[in-house]
Short mmCIF file of C-alpha atoms in Angstrom, two decimals:
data_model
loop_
_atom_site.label_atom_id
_atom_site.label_comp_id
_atom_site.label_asym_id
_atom_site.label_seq_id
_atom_site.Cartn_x
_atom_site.Cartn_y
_atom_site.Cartn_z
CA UNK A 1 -211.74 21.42 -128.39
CA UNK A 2 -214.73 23.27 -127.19
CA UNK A 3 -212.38 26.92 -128.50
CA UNK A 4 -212.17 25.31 -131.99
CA UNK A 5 -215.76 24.43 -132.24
CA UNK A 6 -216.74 28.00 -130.86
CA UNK A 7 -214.59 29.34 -133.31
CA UNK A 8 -215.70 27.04 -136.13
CA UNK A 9 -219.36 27.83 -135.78
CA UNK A 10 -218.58 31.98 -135.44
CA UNK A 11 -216.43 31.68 -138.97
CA UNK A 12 -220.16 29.64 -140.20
CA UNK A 13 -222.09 32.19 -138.98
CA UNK A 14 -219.97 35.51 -140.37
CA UNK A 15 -219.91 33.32 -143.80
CA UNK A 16 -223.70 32.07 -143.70
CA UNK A 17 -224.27 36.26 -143.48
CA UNK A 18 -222.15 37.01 -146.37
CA UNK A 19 -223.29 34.16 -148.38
CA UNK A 20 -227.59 34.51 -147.57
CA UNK A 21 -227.60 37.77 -148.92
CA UNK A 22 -226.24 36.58 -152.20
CA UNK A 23 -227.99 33.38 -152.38
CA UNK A 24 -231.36 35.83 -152.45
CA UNK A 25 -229.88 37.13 -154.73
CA UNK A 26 -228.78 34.57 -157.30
CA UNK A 27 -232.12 32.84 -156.42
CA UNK A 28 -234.12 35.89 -157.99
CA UNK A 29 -232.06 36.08 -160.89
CA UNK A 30 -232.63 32.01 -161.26
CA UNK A 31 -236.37 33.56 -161.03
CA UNK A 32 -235.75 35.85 -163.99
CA UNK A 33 -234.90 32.96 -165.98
CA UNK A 34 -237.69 31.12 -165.11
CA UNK A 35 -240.07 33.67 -165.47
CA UNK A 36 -238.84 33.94 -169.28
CA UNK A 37 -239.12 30.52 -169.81
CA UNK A 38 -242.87 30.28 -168.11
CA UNK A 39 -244.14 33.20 -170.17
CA UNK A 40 -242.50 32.15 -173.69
CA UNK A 41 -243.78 28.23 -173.09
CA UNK A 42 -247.17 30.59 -174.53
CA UNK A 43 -245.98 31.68 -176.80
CA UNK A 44 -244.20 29.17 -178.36
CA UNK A 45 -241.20 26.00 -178.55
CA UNK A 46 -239.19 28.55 -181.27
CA UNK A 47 -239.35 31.18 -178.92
CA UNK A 48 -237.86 29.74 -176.13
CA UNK A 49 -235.32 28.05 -178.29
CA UNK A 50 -234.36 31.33 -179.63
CA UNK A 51 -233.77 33.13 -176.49
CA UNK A 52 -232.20 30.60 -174.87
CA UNK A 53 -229.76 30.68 -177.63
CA UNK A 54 -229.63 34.78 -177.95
CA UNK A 55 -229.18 34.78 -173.95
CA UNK A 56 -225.78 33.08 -174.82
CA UNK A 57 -224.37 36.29 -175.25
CA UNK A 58 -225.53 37.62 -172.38
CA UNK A 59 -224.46 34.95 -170.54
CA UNK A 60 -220.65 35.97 -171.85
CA UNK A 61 -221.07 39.09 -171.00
CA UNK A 62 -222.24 38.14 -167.57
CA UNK A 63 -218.99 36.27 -167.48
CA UNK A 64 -216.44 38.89 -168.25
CA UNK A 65 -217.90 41.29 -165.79
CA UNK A 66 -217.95 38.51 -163.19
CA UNK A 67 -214.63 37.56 -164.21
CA UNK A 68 -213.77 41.44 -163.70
CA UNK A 69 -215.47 42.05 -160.94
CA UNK A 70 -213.91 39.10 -158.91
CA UNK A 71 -210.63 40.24 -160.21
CA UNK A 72 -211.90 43.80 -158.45
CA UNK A 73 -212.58 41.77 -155.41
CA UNK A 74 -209.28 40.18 -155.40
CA UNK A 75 -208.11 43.55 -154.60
CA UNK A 76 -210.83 45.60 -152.66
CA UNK A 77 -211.33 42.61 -150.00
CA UNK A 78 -207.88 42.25 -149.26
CA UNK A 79 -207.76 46.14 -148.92
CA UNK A 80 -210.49 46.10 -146.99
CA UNK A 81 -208.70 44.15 -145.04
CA UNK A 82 -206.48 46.61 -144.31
CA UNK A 83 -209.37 49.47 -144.66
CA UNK A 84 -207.44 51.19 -147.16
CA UNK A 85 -210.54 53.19 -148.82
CA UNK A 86 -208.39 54.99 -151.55
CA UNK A 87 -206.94 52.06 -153.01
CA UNK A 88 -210.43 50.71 -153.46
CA UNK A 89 -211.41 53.83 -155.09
CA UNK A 90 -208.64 53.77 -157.62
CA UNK A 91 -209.04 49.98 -158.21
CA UNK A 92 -212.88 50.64 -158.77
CA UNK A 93 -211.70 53.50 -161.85
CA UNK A 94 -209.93 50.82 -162.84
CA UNK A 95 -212.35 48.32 -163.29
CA UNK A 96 -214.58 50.98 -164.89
CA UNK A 97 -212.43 51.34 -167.58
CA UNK A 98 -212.33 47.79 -169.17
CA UNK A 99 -216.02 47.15 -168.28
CA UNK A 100 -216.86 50.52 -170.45
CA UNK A 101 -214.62 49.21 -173.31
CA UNK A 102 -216.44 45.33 -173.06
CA UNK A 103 -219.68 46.56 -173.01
CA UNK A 104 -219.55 49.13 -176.09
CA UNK A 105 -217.83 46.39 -178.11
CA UNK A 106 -220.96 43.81 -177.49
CA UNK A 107 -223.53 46.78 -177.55
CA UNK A 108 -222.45 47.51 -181.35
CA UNK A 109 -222.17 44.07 -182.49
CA UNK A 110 -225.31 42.93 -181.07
CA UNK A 111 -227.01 45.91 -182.57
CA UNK A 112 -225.48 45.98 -185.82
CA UNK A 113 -224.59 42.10 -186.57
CA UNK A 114 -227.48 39.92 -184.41
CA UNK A 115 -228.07 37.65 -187.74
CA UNK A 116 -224.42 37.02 -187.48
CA UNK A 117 -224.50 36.32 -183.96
CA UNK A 118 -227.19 33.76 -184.33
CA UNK A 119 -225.84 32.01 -187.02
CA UNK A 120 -223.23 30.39 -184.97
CA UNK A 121 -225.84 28.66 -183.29
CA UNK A 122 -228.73 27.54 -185.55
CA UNK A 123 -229.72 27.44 -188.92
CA UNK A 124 -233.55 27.17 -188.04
CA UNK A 125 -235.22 30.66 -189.89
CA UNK A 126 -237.45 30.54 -187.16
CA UNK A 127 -235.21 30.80 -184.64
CA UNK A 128 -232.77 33.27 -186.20
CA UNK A 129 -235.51 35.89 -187.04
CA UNK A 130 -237.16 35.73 -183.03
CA UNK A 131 -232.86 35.74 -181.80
CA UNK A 132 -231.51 38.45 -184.26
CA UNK A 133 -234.82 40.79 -182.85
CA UNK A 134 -234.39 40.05 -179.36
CA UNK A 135 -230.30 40.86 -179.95
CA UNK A 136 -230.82 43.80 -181.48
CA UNK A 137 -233.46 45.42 -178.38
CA UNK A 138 -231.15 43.68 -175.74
CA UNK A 139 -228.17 45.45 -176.67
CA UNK A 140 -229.25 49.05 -174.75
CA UNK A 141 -228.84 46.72 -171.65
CA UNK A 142 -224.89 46.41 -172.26
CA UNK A 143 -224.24 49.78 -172.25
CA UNK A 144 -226.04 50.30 -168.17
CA UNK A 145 -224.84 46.75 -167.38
CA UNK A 146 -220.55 46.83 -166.84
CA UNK A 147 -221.23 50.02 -164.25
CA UNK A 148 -223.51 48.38 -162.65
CA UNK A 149 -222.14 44.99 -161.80
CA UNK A 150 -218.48 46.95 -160.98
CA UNK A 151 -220.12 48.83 -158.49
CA UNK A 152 -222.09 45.99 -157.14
CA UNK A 153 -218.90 43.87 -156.84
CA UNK A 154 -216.96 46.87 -155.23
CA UNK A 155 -220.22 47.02 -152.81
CA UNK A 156 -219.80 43.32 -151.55
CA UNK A 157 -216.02 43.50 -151.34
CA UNK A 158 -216.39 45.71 -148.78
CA UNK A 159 -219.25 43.65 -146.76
CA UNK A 160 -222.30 45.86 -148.14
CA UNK A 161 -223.91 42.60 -149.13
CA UNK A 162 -227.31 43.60 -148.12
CA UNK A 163 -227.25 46.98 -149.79
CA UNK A 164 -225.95 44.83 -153.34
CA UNK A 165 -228.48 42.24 -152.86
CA UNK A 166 -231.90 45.04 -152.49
CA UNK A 167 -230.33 46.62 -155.82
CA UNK A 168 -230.26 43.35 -157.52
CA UNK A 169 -233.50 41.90 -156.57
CA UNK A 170 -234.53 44.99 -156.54
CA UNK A 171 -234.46 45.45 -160.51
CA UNK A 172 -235.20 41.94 -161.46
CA UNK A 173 -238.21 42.30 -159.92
CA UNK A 174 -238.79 45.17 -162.27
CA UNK A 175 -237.91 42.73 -165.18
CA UNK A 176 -240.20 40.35 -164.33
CA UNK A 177 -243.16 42.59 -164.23
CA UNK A 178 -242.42 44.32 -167.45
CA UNK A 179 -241.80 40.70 -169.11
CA UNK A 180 -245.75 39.84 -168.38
CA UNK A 181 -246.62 43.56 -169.49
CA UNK A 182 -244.59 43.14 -172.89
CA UNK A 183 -244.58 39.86 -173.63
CA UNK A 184 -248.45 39.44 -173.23
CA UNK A 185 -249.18 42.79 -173.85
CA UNK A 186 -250.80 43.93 -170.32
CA UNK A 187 -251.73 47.33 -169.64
CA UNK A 188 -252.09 48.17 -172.86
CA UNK A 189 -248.97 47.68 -173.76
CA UNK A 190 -247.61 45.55 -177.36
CA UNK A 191 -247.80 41.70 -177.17
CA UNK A 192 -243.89 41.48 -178.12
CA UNK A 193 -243.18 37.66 -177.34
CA UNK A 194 -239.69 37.42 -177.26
CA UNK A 195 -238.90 40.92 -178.13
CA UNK A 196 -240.75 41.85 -174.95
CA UNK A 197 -238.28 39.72 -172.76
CA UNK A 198 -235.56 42.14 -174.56
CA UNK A 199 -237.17 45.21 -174.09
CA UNK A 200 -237.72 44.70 -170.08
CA UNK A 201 -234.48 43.49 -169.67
CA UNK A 202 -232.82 46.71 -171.46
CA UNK A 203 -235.57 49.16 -168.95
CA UNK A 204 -234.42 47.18 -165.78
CA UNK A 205 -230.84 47.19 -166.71
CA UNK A 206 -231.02 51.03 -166.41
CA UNK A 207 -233.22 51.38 -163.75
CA UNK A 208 -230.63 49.17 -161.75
CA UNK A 209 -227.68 51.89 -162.70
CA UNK A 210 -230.01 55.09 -161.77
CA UNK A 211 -230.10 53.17 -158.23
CA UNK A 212 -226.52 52.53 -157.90
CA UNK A 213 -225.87 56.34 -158.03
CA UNK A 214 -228.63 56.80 -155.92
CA UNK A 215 -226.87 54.28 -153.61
CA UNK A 216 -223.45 56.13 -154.40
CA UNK A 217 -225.02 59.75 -153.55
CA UNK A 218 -225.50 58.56 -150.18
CA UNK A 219 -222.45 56.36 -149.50
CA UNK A 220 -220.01 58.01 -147.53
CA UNK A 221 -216.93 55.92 -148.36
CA UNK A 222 -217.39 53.30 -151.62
CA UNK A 223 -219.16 55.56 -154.27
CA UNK A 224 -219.59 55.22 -158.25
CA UNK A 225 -217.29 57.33 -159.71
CA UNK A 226 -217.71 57.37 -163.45
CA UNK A 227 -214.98 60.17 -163.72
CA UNK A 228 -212.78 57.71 -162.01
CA UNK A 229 -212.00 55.81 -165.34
CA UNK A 230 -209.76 58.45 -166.39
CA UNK A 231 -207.55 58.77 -163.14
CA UNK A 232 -203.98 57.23 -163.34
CA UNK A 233 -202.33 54.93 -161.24
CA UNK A 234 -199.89 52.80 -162.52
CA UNK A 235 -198.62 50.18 -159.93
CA UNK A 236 -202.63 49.93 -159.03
CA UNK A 237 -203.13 49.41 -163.02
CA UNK A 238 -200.41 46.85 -163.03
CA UNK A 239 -201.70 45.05 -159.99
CA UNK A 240 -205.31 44.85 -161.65
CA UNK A 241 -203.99 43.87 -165.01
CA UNK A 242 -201.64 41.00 -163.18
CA UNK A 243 -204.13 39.59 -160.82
CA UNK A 244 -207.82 40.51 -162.77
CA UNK A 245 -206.81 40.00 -166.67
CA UNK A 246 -206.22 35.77 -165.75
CA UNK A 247 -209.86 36.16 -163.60
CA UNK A 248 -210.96 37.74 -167.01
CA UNK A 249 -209.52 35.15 -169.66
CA UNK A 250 -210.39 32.01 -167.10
CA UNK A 251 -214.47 33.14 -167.22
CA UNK A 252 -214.36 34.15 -170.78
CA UNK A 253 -212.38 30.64 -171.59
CA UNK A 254 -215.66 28.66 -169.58
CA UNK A 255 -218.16 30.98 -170.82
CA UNK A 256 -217.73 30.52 -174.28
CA UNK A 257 -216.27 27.10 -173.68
CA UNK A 258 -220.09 26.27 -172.18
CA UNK A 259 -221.88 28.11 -174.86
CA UNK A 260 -219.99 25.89 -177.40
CA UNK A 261 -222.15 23.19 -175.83
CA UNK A 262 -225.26 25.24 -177.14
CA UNK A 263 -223.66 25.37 -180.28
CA UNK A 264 -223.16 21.74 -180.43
CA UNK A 265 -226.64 20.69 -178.89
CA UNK A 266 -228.05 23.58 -181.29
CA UNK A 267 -226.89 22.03 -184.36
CA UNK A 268 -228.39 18.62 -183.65
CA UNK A 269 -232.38 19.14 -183.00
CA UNK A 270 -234.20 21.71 -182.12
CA UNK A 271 -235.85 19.20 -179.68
CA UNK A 272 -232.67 19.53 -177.69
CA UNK A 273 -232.04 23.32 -177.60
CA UNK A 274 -235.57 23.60 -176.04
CA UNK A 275 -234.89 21.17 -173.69
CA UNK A 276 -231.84 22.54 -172.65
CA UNK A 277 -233.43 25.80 -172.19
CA UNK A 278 -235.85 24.55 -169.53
CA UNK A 279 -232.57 22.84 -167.51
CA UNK A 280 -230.47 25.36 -167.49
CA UNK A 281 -233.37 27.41 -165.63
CA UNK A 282 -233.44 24.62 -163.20
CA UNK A 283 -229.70 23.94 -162.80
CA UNK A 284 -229.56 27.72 -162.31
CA UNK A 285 -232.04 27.13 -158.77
CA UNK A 286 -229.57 24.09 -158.03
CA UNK A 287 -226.72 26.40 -157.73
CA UNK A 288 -227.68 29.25 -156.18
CA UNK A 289 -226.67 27.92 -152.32
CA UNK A 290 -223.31 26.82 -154.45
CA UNK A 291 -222.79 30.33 -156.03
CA UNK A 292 -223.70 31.93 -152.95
CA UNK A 293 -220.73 30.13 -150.66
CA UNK A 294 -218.53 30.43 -153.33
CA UNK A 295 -218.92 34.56 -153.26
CA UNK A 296 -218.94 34.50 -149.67
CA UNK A 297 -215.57 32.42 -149.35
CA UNK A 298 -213.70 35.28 -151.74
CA UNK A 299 -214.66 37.75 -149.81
CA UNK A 300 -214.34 36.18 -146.28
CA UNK A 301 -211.14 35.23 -147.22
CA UNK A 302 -209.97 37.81 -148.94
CA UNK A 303 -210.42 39.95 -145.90
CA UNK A 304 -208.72 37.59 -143.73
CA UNK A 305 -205.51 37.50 -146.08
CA UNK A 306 -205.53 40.85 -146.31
CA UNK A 307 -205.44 41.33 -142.73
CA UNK A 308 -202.53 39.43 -142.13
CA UNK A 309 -204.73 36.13 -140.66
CA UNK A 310 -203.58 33.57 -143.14
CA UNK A 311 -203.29 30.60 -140.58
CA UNK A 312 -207.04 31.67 -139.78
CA UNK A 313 -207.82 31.79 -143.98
CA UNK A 314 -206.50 28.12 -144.06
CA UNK A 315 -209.09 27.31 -141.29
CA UNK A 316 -211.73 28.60 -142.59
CA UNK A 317 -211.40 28.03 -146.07
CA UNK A 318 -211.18 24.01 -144.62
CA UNK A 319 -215.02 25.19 -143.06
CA UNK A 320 -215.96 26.24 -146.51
CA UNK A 321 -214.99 23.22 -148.42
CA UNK A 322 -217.96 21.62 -145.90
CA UNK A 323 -219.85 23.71 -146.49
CA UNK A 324 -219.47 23.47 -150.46
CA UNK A 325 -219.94 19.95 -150.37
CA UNK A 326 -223.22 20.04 -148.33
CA UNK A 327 -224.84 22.90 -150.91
CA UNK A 328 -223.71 20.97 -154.10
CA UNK A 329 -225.40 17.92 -152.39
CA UNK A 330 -228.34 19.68 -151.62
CA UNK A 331 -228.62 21.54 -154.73
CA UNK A 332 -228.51 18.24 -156.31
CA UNK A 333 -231.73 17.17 -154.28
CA UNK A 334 -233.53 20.51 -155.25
CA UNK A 335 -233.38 19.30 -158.89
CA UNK A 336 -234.39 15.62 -158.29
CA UNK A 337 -237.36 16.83 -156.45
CA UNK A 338 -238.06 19.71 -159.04
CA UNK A 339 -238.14 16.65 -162.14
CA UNK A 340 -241.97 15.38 -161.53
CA UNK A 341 -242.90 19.13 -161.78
CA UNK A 342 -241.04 20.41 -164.54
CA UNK A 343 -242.21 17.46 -166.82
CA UNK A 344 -245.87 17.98 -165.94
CA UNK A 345 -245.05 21.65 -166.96
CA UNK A 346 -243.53 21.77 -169.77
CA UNK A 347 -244.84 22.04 -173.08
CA UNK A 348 -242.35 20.59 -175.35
CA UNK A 349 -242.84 17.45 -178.33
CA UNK A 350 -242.44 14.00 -177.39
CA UNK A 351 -238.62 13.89 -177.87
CA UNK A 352 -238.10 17.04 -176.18
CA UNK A 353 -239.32 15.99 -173.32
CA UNK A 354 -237.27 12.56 -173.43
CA UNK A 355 -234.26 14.34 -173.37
CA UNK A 356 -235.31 16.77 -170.62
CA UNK A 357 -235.64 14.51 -168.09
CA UNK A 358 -232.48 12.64 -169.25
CA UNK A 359 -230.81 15.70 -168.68
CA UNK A 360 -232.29 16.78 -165.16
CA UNK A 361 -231.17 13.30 -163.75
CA UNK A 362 -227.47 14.16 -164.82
CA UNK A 363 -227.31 17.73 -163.60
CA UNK A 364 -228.78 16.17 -160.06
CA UNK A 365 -224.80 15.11 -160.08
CA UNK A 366 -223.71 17.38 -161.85
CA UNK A 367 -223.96 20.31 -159.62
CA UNK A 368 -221.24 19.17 -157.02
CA UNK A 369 -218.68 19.00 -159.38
CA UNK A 370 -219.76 22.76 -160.17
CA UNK A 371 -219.87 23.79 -156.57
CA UNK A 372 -216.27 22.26 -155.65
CA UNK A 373 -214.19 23.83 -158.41
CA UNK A 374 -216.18 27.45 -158.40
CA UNK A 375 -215.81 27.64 -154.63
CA UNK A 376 -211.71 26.68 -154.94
CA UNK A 377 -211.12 28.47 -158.40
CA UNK A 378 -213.35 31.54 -157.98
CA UNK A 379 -213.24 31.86 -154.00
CA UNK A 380 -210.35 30.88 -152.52
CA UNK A 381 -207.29 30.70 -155.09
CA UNK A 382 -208.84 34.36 -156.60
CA UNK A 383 -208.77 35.18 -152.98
CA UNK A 384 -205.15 34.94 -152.41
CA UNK A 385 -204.41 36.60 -155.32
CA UNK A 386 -203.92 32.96 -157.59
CA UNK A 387 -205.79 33.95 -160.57
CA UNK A 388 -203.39 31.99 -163.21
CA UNK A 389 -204.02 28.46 -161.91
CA UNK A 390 -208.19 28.89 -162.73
CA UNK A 391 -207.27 30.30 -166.40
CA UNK A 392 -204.81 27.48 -166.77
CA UNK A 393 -207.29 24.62 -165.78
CA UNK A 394 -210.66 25.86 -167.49
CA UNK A 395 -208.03 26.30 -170.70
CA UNK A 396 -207.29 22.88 -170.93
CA UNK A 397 -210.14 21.24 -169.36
CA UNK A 398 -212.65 23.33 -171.81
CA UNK A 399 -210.39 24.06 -174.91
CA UNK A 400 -208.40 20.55 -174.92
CA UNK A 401 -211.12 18.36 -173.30
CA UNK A 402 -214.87 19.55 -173.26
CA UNK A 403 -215.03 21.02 -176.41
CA UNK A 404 -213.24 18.96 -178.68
CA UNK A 405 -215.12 15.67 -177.18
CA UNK A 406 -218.61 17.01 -177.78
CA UNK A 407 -217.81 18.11 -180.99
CA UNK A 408 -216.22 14.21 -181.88
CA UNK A 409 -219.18 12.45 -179.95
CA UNK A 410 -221.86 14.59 -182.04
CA UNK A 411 -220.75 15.37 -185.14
CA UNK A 412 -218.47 12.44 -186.31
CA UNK A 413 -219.01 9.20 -183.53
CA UNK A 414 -222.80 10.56 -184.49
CA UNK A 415 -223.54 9.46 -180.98
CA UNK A 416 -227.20 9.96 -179.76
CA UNK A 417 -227.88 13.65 -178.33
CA UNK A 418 -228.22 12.54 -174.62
CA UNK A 419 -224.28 10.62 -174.96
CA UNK A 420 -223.32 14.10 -176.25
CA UNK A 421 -224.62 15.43 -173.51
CA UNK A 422 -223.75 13.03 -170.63
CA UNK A 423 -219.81 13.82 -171.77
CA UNK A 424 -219.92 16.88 -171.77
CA UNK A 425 -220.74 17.10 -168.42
CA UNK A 426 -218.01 15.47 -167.24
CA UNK A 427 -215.94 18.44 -168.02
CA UNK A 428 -216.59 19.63 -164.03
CA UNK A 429 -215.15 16.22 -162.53
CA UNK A 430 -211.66 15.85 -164.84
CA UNK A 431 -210.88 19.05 -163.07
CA UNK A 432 -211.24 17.46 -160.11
CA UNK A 433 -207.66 15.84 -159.22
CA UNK A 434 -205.91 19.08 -160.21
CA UNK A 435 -208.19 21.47 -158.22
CA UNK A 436 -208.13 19.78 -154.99
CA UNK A 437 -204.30 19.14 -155.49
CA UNK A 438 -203.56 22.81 -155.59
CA UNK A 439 -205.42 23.18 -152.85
CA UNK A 440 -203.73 21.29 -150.52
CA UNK A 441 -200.74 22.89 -151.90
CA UNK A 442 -201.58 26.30 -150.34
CA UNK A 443 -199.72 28.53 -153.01
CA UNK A 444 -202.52 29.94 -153.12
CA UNK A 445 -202.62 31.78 -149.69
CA UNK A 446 -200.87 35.53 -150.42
CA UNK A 447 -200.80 38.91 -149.15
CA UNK A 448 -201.41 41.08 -152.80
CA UNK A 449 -201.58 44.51 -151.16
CA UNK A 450 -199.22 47.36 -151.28
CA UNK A 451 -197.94 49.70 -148.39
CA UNK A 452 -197.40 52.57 -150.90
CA UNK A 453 -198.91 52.89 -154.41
#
């Protein structure tokens, strides 16, 4: 008994230091949120509502290259595992190659159609003008952003979390100084309002690439190869495609499965966009202990599998799931707690601010449900190489589920915006049954390396 316990709280401890360095890290970029939100409450209700729309796309975006960068885990941790440095070179070139191809296509049509881009989400002329400006000036970010967040991901597969995490923080600090200087107009510098928040994000996007090949220069093993985009390897290629491309589709499905939730809430009241805008800041704090384990447990795992430990993964993925629980339960707390302060803060009408704290109380639930299925989904089943199951379950639980019931509750039930609301987050906890069934199931624990490539 007293081995197990020893070897329970060494597996916590190697996790907690995998997973602290990215908590930091998802907590700053929860800051960077905030910190638009705080500055645009001056400048005005359209402007948040605007960005919080426009940052839609961004949020996609951030999707994709998470969902290809965890499909680049699902192979560099496991070959880490088995410290096979060339195969994580070539899987990196890989990776390189779709992210290049992602971010040119939303680079040109946020630069070339933003009107059209904010037109799926609001009619308000207000709001489309401040969006289709702030589009158009975010787009440069794209272009830095896919080499960036391959590299980063490529970093932590191989247990260079620290390294990832100074880069990140690193360059959202950046964007939250040059916010205040743009968007207020500090050091002599154009009062931009929203278009500020575009402009420093753009600037800090490429000040975080010049410091990955800074990082790279010095790297003696893992480095950012550009050139390696162009390098063939087909049975590395056909790996990546068969284990990332169902990573890929299952965060593109939720992405803009969630954002249709925007669109839903953004055709009913302005009143509820802006509110929205202020809780998904806050939800974002709630999750970052969540986000953190979850990123931890892929790569823990991963390495583990990898290495030929699986009875060991089932352990300590059984740790995790504790672990999980406690963070979504906590993160839960953090937003309870943050309610009394947000509504003294926040400068929004009379109904607005009804529906925010409506919507903080659910999302003090809500979280869990998050935690659970990204720590299972994106962590352990990605892990083992079981990238189908996710892209099967967000499919049906977003597509067939989600989506279809906001859309019915809003727009012909002509239920009241915080009913709209309160089903659609119940998408998390339908997933719930199948998740943890699948689980137990342990398909999902395999060995997805190869002796010769």
């Amino acid at each position: 008994m007293r081995k197990n316990t020893g070897n329970s709280s060494a597996a916590t401890g190697k996790i907690l230091r995998l997973a602290l360095p990215i908590m930091v890290q998802n907590l700053f970029s929860a800051a960077i949120s905030s910190a638009d939100v705080i500055m645009l409450n001056y400048v005005g209700q359209s402007s948040i509502s605007a960005v919080s729309l426009a940052v839609q796309y961004s949020n996609i975006l951030y999707m994709i290259y998470y969902g290809l960068g965890t499909g680049t885990s699902m192979l560099c941790s496991q070959y880490w595992g088995k410290k096979d440095l060339t195969a994580i070179q070539k899987v990196e070139g890989i990776a390189l190659r779709f992210a290049a191809g992602i971010s040119i296509l939303f680079f040109l049509a946020a630069l070339l159609f933003p009107g059209t881009m904010m037109r799926l989400f609001t009619n308000d002329e207000e709001i489309l003008a401040i969006g289709t400006g702030y589009l158009r000036i975010v787009s440069v970010s794209y272009l830095c952003w896919g080499f960036s967040e391959i590299y980063l991901s490529v970093l932590r597969s191989v247990e260079r979390v620290k390294i990832s995490m100074v880069m990140n923080v690193s360059a959202l600090m950046i964007n939250i100084l040059l916010n205040a200087v743009f968007v207020f107009g500090l050091l002599g510098a154009p009062r931009l309002g929203a278009a500020g928040v575009a402009l420093a994000t753009s600037i800090s996007r490429g000040i975080q690439l010049i410091a990955c090949g800074v990082v790279s220069s010095f790297s003696r093993d893992v480095k950012l190869r550009p050139l390696s985009m162009f390098e063939k390897n087909p049975v590395l290629l056909k790996d990546f495609i068969r284990l990332s491309l169902p990573a890929l589709g299952n965060d593109i499905v939720w992405s803009v499965g969630f954002s249709m939730y925007s669109v839903i809430m953004g055709h009913m009241s302005s009143d509820v966009v802006a509110a929205n805008s202020i809780v998904s800041v806050v939800r974002n704090f709630g999750t970052v202990m969540c986000y953190g384990i979850s990123s931890a447990a892929g790569i823990y795992i991963g390495k583990e599998i990898g290495a030929g430990q699986i009875r060991e993964a089932e352990k300590d993925a059984s740790l995790i799931v504790r672990l999980t629980v406690l963070a979504g339960i906590l993160g839960g707390l953090l937003v309870a707690a943050a309610i009394p302060g947000v509504m003294a803060y926040a400068s929004l009408s009379e109904a607005a601010s009804g529906y925010l704290r409506t919507m903080l109380w659910i999302n003090t639930y809500y979280i869990l449900g998050t935690a659970v299925n990204t720590t299972m989904i994106c962590g352990f089943f990605r892990a083992g190489g079981d990238s189908r199951f996710g892209f099967i379950c967000d499919t049906i639980d977003m597509w067939c589920y989600a989506v279809p019931l906001g859309f019915l509750a809003a727009f012909v039930l002509k239920l009241p915006p915080m009913w709209v609301y309160f089903l659609l987050c119940t998408d998390e906890f339908v997933k719930w049954p199948w998740v943890l069934n699948h689980y137990r199931q342990k398909k999902w624990l395999n060995n997805i390396t190869r002796e010769d490539f």
